[in-house]
Amino acid sequence: MTSAPAEPDRLLGGPRLGPIGWLRWLWRTLTSMRTALLLLLLLALAAVPGSLIPQENRQPAEAADFRKRNPGVSQLLDKLGFFHVFSSPWFAAVYLLLFVSLAGCIVPRCWHYARTLRAQPPAAPRNLARLPQHVRWTAPVADAGEAVLGAAHILRRRRFRVATELGEGGWVAAEKGSLREAGNLLFHLALFGLLVAVAIGSLFGTTGQKLVLQGDGFTNTRTQYDDFTPGTLANGDNLEPFGFQLKGFTATYQRTGPERGTASSFIARLSYTKGTDGMPRDARVEVNHPLDVNGTKVFLVGHGYAPVVTVRDGKGNVAWQGPVPFLPQDGNLRSVGVIKAPDAVDTKGRPDQLGFTGLFLPTVQLTKNGWLSTFPAADKPVMVLTAYHGDLGLNNGTPQNVYQLNTKRATQFKDSDGTPYARALRPGDRMKLPDGAGSLSFDGIQEWASFQIAHNPSNGTALWSAIAAGAGLMTSLFVRRRRIWVRVRPHAADGIGAQIEVAGLEPGSSDRLAEEVEEIAAELRARFPETPDDTPDSRPEERP
């Protein structure tokens, strides 16, 4: 007769976890400190692509250029969401898991810490001689309770939390250093606060870029931005009302030595107003010294040159006039730019469009590799341009990038030998287009500055969280948690006097605990001196 097969639970050695059991296991795993640290590391690693790869929502031009230069890799990166790292589902998943994990770690620990503060220090062990730091002597004490109360008084004066028990074998239990755990909890709470601040900033913050020519201004409305990125839940319609005018910009550079060409200072001089009818105020904006208007900060993030030009058409009329910003391409401010004249006419009075593209070089040097700039200051400025005419797509209603020229349907001017027409101009020079089609004069140079206008409603939360994190970390590192016990027993030999023991315990015991135990024992011995024949027992005893 065959026996019945064993039940699956018995074969596995225990009961199986049901749905509730698996949920409990997942919750305990997620809310463990080890998991929180792992998720924090994953969040830091997840942010790395966001700093290495241009982000579509914040750096659209750089992202487009990256896609153009790396078409094969860009397809893979696009599928992985690396061009939108901070708004991708996988980054949000790591962020939310870390948020939940920290909350699940911190809340139970806070309740446990609160219960610990309300509880009395643990009773003295029965055998204090087993503790690492131990001192014992016999004193002629008539009342053992008097020695217990005296020890309690000494420890309270040293700011220990004290519990006592009188009677035969009375003891004192003292504890100090609870702020160590408080600092640890404060650090983790502050880390939680930083996560909240980042979330609020991502949801409700706004960031925008604006290039401002010297003498021009800016009003903090959405339409004034060159590039505007609102938070997920921000619409950009309730921006802080203020405006400013760029009165001047000054840049100084190192002229000699190995740091030649390195910027010494960038200073933008602004005149700004708060609200719709505020009085103008002057301000200086420098790198890392933004202008703060009721929580909205104006950062200086870049600068460059804007050649002042006058474009005349085939009839000699002014088709366009003014400064044109050129965008820097390297540290010596070798810049590229585009000049457009959409309302020009040709020599016969027919509508035409003129366009110019080329380089601006603050300190020019012609080498075998082409036109270079050898210094960022405008010491020997030169503008090198080539010209186009025809349909540049300027009047067809389609928006264009102001820093790019659409030449698909346009014709490039040619020299008499058939080569592309190009000229190098210094301030005051004038280039005449072939066949009397027009001209361009280089009238002067202005400077421009680029500003980032950012509003983050969680800046205060982030600041105080960072301060709290530092305070909590310092507290957890430098506050020592230790326990001291004093036990008083009647002397067994003659029944006269009492045996007094002082012992201490500290996680990761150090020499400071031994010194503290000896100091407390010495202070207590001064009140209750040892008997002359008890000298050998009075020496400190240490146990491994």
C-alpha positions as a printed Julia matrix, in Angstrom:
544×3 Matrix{Float64}:
  0.0     0.0     0.0
  1.56    3.31   -1.1
  1.54    6.35    1.16
 -0.13    9.58    0.12
  2.2    12.23   -1.35
  3.42   14.9     1.02
  1.64   18.24    0.94
  3.48   20.97   -0.98
  3.85   23.12    2.17
  5.64   20.28    3.95
  7.92   19.62    0.97
  9.0    23.28    1.0
  9.63   23.23    4.71
  6.98   25.8     5.7
  3.78   27.56    4.73
  3.59   29.48    1.51
  3.19   33.24    1.47
 -0.23   34.37    0.42
 -1.0    37.69   -1.29
 -1.03   39.55    2.02
  2.28   37.97    3.01
  3.91   38.95   -0.27
  2.64   42.51    0.11
  4.09   42.7     3.62
  7.42   41.35    2.38
  7.52   43.86   -0.48
  6.66   46.72    1.89
  9.33   45.73    4.4
 11.91   45.4     1.62
 10.98   48.74    0.08
 11.03   50.59    3.4
 14.38   49.23    4.56
 17.29   51.66    4.79
 19.34   49.47    2.47
 16.71   49.83   -0.26
 16.53   53.6     0.31
 20.3    53.93   -0.13
 20.17   51.78   -3.26
 17.37   53.92   -4.73
 19.3    57.09   -3.87
 22.29   55.71   -5.79
 20.04   54.79   -8.72
 18.57   58.3    -8.74
 22.07   59.81   -8.88
 23.02   57.48  -11.74
 19.75   58.23  -13.55
 20.54   61.95  -13.46
 23.9    61.45  -15.2
 22.46   61.21  -18.76
 20.52   64.41  -18.09
 23.77   66.29  -17.53
 25.69   64.68  -20.42
 23.02   64.7   -23.13
 21.26   67.95  -24.14
 17.66   67.95  -22.9
 14.95   68.67  -25.47
 12.87   70.9   -23.2
 15.75   73.02  -21.89
 18.34   72.97  -24.7
 16.4    72.44  -27.94
 19.12   73.82  -30.21
 21.85   71.72  -28.6
 19.62   68.64  -28.69
 18.9    69.13  -32.38
 22.61   69.54  -33.09
 23.38   66.38  -31.1
 20.78   64.44  -33.11
 22.28   65.74  -36.35
 25.82   64.75  -35.4
 24.86   61.34  -33.95
 21.86   60.06  -35.94
 22.36   56.37  -35.16
 22.87   56.71  -31.4
 20.14   59.33  -31.14
 17.44   56.85  -32.17
 18.39   54.53  -29.32
 18.69   57.4   -26.83
 15.3    58.71  -27.93
 13.66   55.34  -27.24
 15.26   55.25  -23.8
 14.03   58.78  -23.04
 17.51   60.23  -22.61
 16.5    63.51  -24.3
 13.77   63.96  -21.64
 15.45   62.33  -18.65
 13.77   64.25  -15.84
 10.29   63.78  -17.28
 10.74   60.17  -18.35
  8.66   57.38  -16.74
 11.68   55.44  -15.5
 13.18   58.48  -13.75
  9.8    59.25  -12.17
  9.51   55.62  -11.03
 12.89   55.72   -9.26
 12.04   59.09   -7.72
  8.64   57.96   -6.4
 10.04   54.68   -5.06
 12.73   56.62   -3.18
 10.06   58.98   -1.87
  7.94   56.09   -0.55
 10.97   54.22    0.78
 12.2    57.19    2.8
  8.73   57.85    4.17
  8.39   54.21    5.19
 11.81   54.31    6.88
 11.47   57.6     8.7
  7.94   57.47   10.14
  8.36   54.22   12.15
 11.78   55.35   13.38
 10.32   58.65   14.58
  7.61   56.82   16.57
 10.21   54.44   18.0
 12.45   57.36   18.96
  9.54   59.13   20.67
  8.77   56.0    22.71
 12.45   55.68   23.61
 12.54   59.25   24.94
  9.53   58.58   27.15
 10.98   55.32   28.48
 13.29   55.11   31.5
 16.94   54.16   30.99
 17.38   50.36   31.19
 18.03   48.87   34.63
 21.57   48.15   35.71
 22.89   44.72   34.7
 23.31   42.24   37.52
 27.06   41.83   36.92
 28.63   45.21   36.05
 32.13   43.7    36.05
 31.46   42.22   32.61
 31.13   45.65   30.99
 34.12   47.11   29.14
 34.64   50.01   31.59
 34.25   49.17   35.27
 35.36   50.72   38.6
 34.67   49.22   42.04
 35.5    50.11   45.65
 34.15   49.66   49.16
 33.07   52.69   51.17
 32.03   52.96   54.87
 28.45   53.96   54.07
 25.84   53.52   56.74
 22.91   53.87   54.32
 23.24   52.39   50.81
 20.35   54.54   49.63
 22.39   57.64   50.4
 25.08   56.46   47.96
 22.45   55.75   45.28
 20.94   59.23   45.63
 24.39   60.8    45.61
 25.28   59.0    42.38
 21.98   60.08   40.84
 22.69   63.7    41.78
 26.15   63.58   40.15
 24.79   62.08   36.93
 21.9    64.53   36.7
 24.35   67.37   37.07
 26.17   65.94   34.07
 22.87   66.09   32.13
 22.18   62.39   32.05
 18.67   60.98   32.04
 18.52   59.09   35.32
 16.45   56.26   36.8
 17.01   54.91   40.32
 16.02   51.97   42.48
 16.54   52.06   46.22
 16.77   49.19   48.66
 19.22   46.35   48.96
 21.3    46.19   45.8
 20.03   49.62   44.7
 21.22   51.05   41.45
 21.29   54.12   39.21
 20.83   53.9    35.45
 21.81   56.93   33.36
 21.7    57.58   29.64
 23.04   60.39   27.51
 23.4    61.15   23.8
 19.85   60.71   22.55
 20.52   63.65   20.22
 22.64   61.31   18.1
 19.56   59.46   16.9
 17.7    62.78   16.64
 20.43   64.06   14.32
 20.21   60.9    12.24
 16.45   61.3    11.93
 16.82   65.01   11.15
 19.25   64.2     8.34
 16.83   61.73    6.75
 13.87   64.08    7.24
 15.89   66.83    5.54
 16.68   64.49    2.67
 12.96   63.82    2.39
 12.39   67.59    2.4
 14.87   68.01   -0.46
 12.96   65.44   -2.49
  9.74   67.35   -1.81
 11.43   70.62   -2.83
 12.67   69.1    -6.1
  9.17   67.79   -6.83
  7.55   71.18   -6.13
 10.12   72.95   -8.3
  9.57   70.51  -11.15
  5.79   70.86  -10.93
  5.35   74.58  -10.34
  8.66   76.23  -11.3
  9.39   78.12  -14.51
 12.63   78.71  -16.41
 13.3    80.85  -19.46
 16.12   82.33  -21.52
 16.35   85.82  -22.96
 19.05   87.49  -25.04
 19.04   91.24  -24.44
 20.95   93.78  -26.52
 22.66   96.66  -24.79
 20.06   99.39  -24.42
 17.1    97.04  -24.86
 14.81   95.7   -22.15
 12.77   92.72  -21.04
  9.33   92.37  -19.45
  8.55   89.19  -17.56
  5.76   87.89  -19.76
  5.75   84.6   -21.59
  5.88   86.15  -25.05
  9.1    88.02  -24.22
 11.16   84.85  -23.74
 13.37   83.33  -26.4
 12.89   79.96  -24.73
 10.39   79.25  -21.95
  9.97   76.02  -19.96
  7.12   75.9   -17.42
  6.75   73.18  -14.81
  4.34   70.3   -15.29
  1.53   72.1   -13.45
  2.63   75.69  -14.23
  1.06   77.55  -17.16
  3.29   80.62  -17.19
  0.36   83.04  -17.04
  1.01   84.25  -13.48
  4.65   85.31  -13.69
  6.11   87.82  -11.28
  5.46   91.3   -12.75
  8.79   93.05  -13.29
 11.04   94.25  -16.08
 14.58   95.43  -16.66
 16.74   97.27  -19.16
 20.34   96.37  -19.97
 22.13   99.7   -19.54
 25.6    98.3   -20.12
 27.8    95.23  -20.09
 31.46   94.99  -19.15
 33.76   92.0   -19.6
 37.45   91.92  -18.63
 39.96   89.23  -19.54
 43.46   88.15  -18.53
 45.89   89.73  -20.97
 49.09   87.82  -20.12
 50.29   84.57  -18.64
 48.99   81.02  -18.97
 45.45   82.22  -18.21
 45.42   84.65  -21.11
 41.91   85.03  -22.48
 40.25   83.82  -19.28
 37.44   86.06  -18.09
 38.16   88.09  -14.95
 34.67   89.54  -14.6
 31.31   89.78  -16.34
 29.11   92.62  -15.12
 25.67   93.49  -16.46
 24.29   96.86  -15.3
 20.51   96.79  -15.14
 17.71   99.19  -14.38
 14.73   97.2   -13.14
 11.22   97.87  -11.87
  8.95   95.8    -9.64
  5.29   95.56  -10.51
  3.59   97.54  -13.22
  4.31  101.0   -11.81
  7.4   100.54   -9.65
 10.21  103.04   -9.47
 13.35  102.16  -11.5
 16.25  100.76   -9.48
 19.81  100.06  -10.52
 21.37   96.62  -10.07
 24.54   94.77  -10.99
 24.22   91.18  -12.13
 27.32   89.02  -12.14
 28.04   85.33  -12.48
 26.65   83.58   -9.36
 25.21   86.91   -8.15
 21.71   87.06   -9.66
 19.06   89.7    -9.32
 16.26   88.5    -7.03
 12.8    89.98   -7.55
 10.35   88.48   -5.05
 11.68   84.97   -5.54
 12.26   85.19   -9.3
 15.99   85.24  -10.04
 17.73   86.72  -13.06
 21.02   84.94  -13.77
 23.72   86.13  -16.17
 24.55   83.07  -18.29
 26.29   84.38  -21.4
 27.34   87.31  -23.53
 28.55   88.15  -27.02
 28.75   90.79  -29.71
 26.14   92.33  -31.97
 27.59   94.09  -35.07
 25.59   97.17  -36.03
 24.87   97.12  -39.76
 22.89   98.99  -42.39
 21.55   97.06  -45.37
 20.52   98.99  -48.51
 18.67   97.44  -51.44
 19.08   97.87  -55.19
 17.38  101.28  -55.08
 19.66  102.54  -52.32
 16.94  102.52  -49.7
 17.57  101.27  -46.18
 16.1    97.74  -46.08
 17.29   96.96  -42.55
 19.34   98.72  -39.9
 20.43   97.9   -36.37
 22.5    95.52  -34.21
 22.46   91.79  -35.0
 23.47   89.29  -32.26
 26.11   86.77  -33.31
 26.35   83.56  -31.27
 29.75   82.55  -29.78
 31.22   79.2   -30.81
 34.34   79.02  -28.62
 36.1    80.65  -25.7
 37.58   83.39  -27.89
 34.04   84.35  -29.0
 34.38   83.34  -32.63
 30.72   83.91  -33.47
 28.27   83.04  -36.22
 25.28   85.1   -37.24
 22.66   85.89  -39.84
 21.44   89.24  -41.19
 18.05   89.34  -42.93
 16.4    92.1   -44.97
 12.94   90.84  -45.95
 11.62   94.09  -47.54
 14.38   94.84  -50.07
 13.85   95.51  -53.8
 16.16   94.9   -56.72
 17.48   97.48  -59.17
 14.24   97.32  -61.13
 12.08   97.9   -58.07
 10.85   94.32  -57.83
 10.49   92.75  -54.34
 13.59   90.9   -53.27
 15.01   89.5   -50.08
 18.61   89.9   -49.0
 20.38   87.66  -46.51
 23.91   87.59  -45.11
 25.62   84.88  -43.12
 29.11   84.59  -41.73
 31.46   85.14  -38.81
 32.31   87.84  -36.33
 35.86   87.67  -34.95
 36.67   89.97  -31.99
 40.44   89.65  -32.46
 41.05   88.33  -35.95
 43.86   86.16  -37.2
 43.96   84.57  -40.64
 45.63   81.14  -40.68
 45.86   78.28  -43.14
 42.88   76.76  -41.35
 40.72   79.83  -41.92
 39.59   82.87  -39.98
 40.21   82.6   -36.22
 39.75   84.75  -33.15
 42.71   84.73  -30.78
 41.24   86.8   -27.93
 37.67   87.38  -26.69
 37.93   91.17  -26.4
 37.12   93.25  -29.47
 40.73   94.35  -30.14
 40.78   93.76  -33.93
 37.16   93.06  -34.88
 36.36   91.71  -38.31
 33.1    90.47  -39.81
 33.33   87.98  -42.69
 30.1    87.67  -44.71
 28.67   86.06  -47.78
 25.34   87.17  -49.33
 22.17   85.64  -50.8
 19.09   87.01  -52.52
 15.78   85.66  -53.73
 13.2    83.66  -51.8
 14.54   83.29  -48.27
 11.12   82.32  -46.9
 10.89   85.48  -44.81
  7.38   86.52  -45.85
  5.54   83.2   -46.21
  4.16   83.18  -42.67
  6.27   80.23  -41.5
  8.27   80.93  -38.3
 12.02   80.82  -38.73
 14.98   80.59  -36.43
 16.43   84.1   -36.31
 19.94   82.63  -36.17
 19.56   80.52  -39.33
 19.15   81.46  -42.98
 16.98   79.34  -45.3
 18.86   79.28  -48.62
 17.06   76.38  -50.35
 15.29   78.71  -52.82
 17.82   81.54  -52.7
 20.79   82.37  -54.91
 24.23   83.1   -53.57
 26.0    86.11  -55.03
 29.09   85.25  -57.09
 32.29   87.12  -57.82
 33.4    87.81  -61.35
 35.44   84.57  -61.34
 32.4    82.5   -60.33
 33.44   81.9   -56.73
 31.01   82.63  -53.86
 30.94   86.3   -53.02
 32.43   87.03  -49.55
 34.04   90.03  -47.91
 35.86   90.78  -44.67
 34.72   94.03  -43.05
 36.14   96.14  -40.28
 34.03   98.76  -38.46
 33.35  101.55  -40.95
 33.75   99.32  -44.05
 31.09   98.7   -46.65
 30.49   95.74  -48.94
 28.79   96.38  -52.31
 26.82   93.51  -53.76
 27.41   92.5   -57.39
 25.33   94.08  -60.13
 24.26   96.94  -57.86
 21.91   94.65  -55.91
 22.59   96.54  -52.71
 25.17   97.0   -49.98
 25.93   96.4   -46.32
 27.91   98.74  -44.09
 29.54   97.71  -40.8
 28.68  100.7   -38.58
 29.88   99.56  -35.13
 29.65   97.0   -32.36
 27.27   96.54  -29.45
 27.33   93.86  -26.79
 24.53   91.61  -25.65
 23.96   89.53  -22.53
 21.97   86.34  -22.12
 19.89   85.89  -18.97
 18.12   82.97  -17.4
 14.97   83.96  -15.52
 13.98   81.25  -13.06
 11.23   80.99  -10.49
 11.28   78.05   -8.09
  8.68   78.18   -5.29
 10.59   75.52   -3.34
 13.87   77.41   -2.93
 13.13   78.13    0.73
 12.24   74.51    1.41
 15.41   73.33   -0.3
 17.58   75.82    1.63
 16.22   74.93    5.06
 16.32   71.23    4.22
 19.99   71.52    3.27
 20.76   73.41    6.5
 18.85   70.8     8.52
 20.68   67.99    6.74
 24.04   69.52    7.64
 22.99   70.05   11.27
 21.64   66.52   11.52
 24.76   65.01   10.0
 27.06   66.94   12.34
 24.95   65.93   15.33
 24.95   62.25   14.4
 28.72   62.31   13.88
 29.84   64.16   17.0
 27.27   63.31   19.69
 28.15   60.16   21.64
 25.45   57.93   23.0
 26.44   56.09   26.19
 25.01   54.56   29.33
 26.38   54.69   32.86
 25.29   52.43   35.74
 26.03   52.65   39.44
 25.21   49.75   41.75
 25.49   49.86   45.56
 25.59   46.55   47.47
 26.02   45.95   51.2
 29.53   44.77   51.95
 29.33   41.02   52.37
 32.38   40.65   54.59
 31.4    42.6    57.67
 28.0    44.04   56.82
 29.36   47.51   57.49
 29.67   49.84   54.54
 28.81   49.15   50.92
 30.44   48.07   47.68
 30.03   50.73   44.97
 30.4    49.85   41.29
 30.45   52.26   38.33
 30.36   50.92   34.76
 29.71   52.3    31.3
 28.78   51.13   27.84
 29.02   52.92   24.51
 28.49   51.57   20.97
 31.95   51.47   19.48
 33.57   52.06   22.88
 36.34   54.66   22.92
 38.88   56.06   25.36
 36.52   58.94   26.08
 34.09   56.54   27.78
 36.86   55.21   30.03
 37.79   58.76   31.03
 34.16   59.63   31.72
 33.62   56.53   33.89
 36.74   57.32   35.88
 35.69   60.96   36.33
 32.24   59.94   37.62
 33.81   57.31   39.89
 36.33   59.85   41.23
 33.57   62.38   41.96
 31.49   59.73   43.71
 34.54   58.43   45.62
 35.16   61.95   46.89
 31.76   61.78   48.6
 32.06   58.18   49.66
 35.77   57.46   50.1
 37.03   53.9    49.99
 38.14   52.01   53.07
 41.94   51.86   53.53
 42.08   48.09   53.04
 40.18   48.15   49.73
 42.83   49.74   47.53
 43.33   46.79   45.13
 39.6    46.62   44.35
 39.41   50.32   43.58
 41.49   50.09   40.42
 39.52   50.43   37.13
 38.65   47.1    35.62
 38.4    46.72   31.88
 36.9    43.85   29.97
 37.33   43.14   26.28
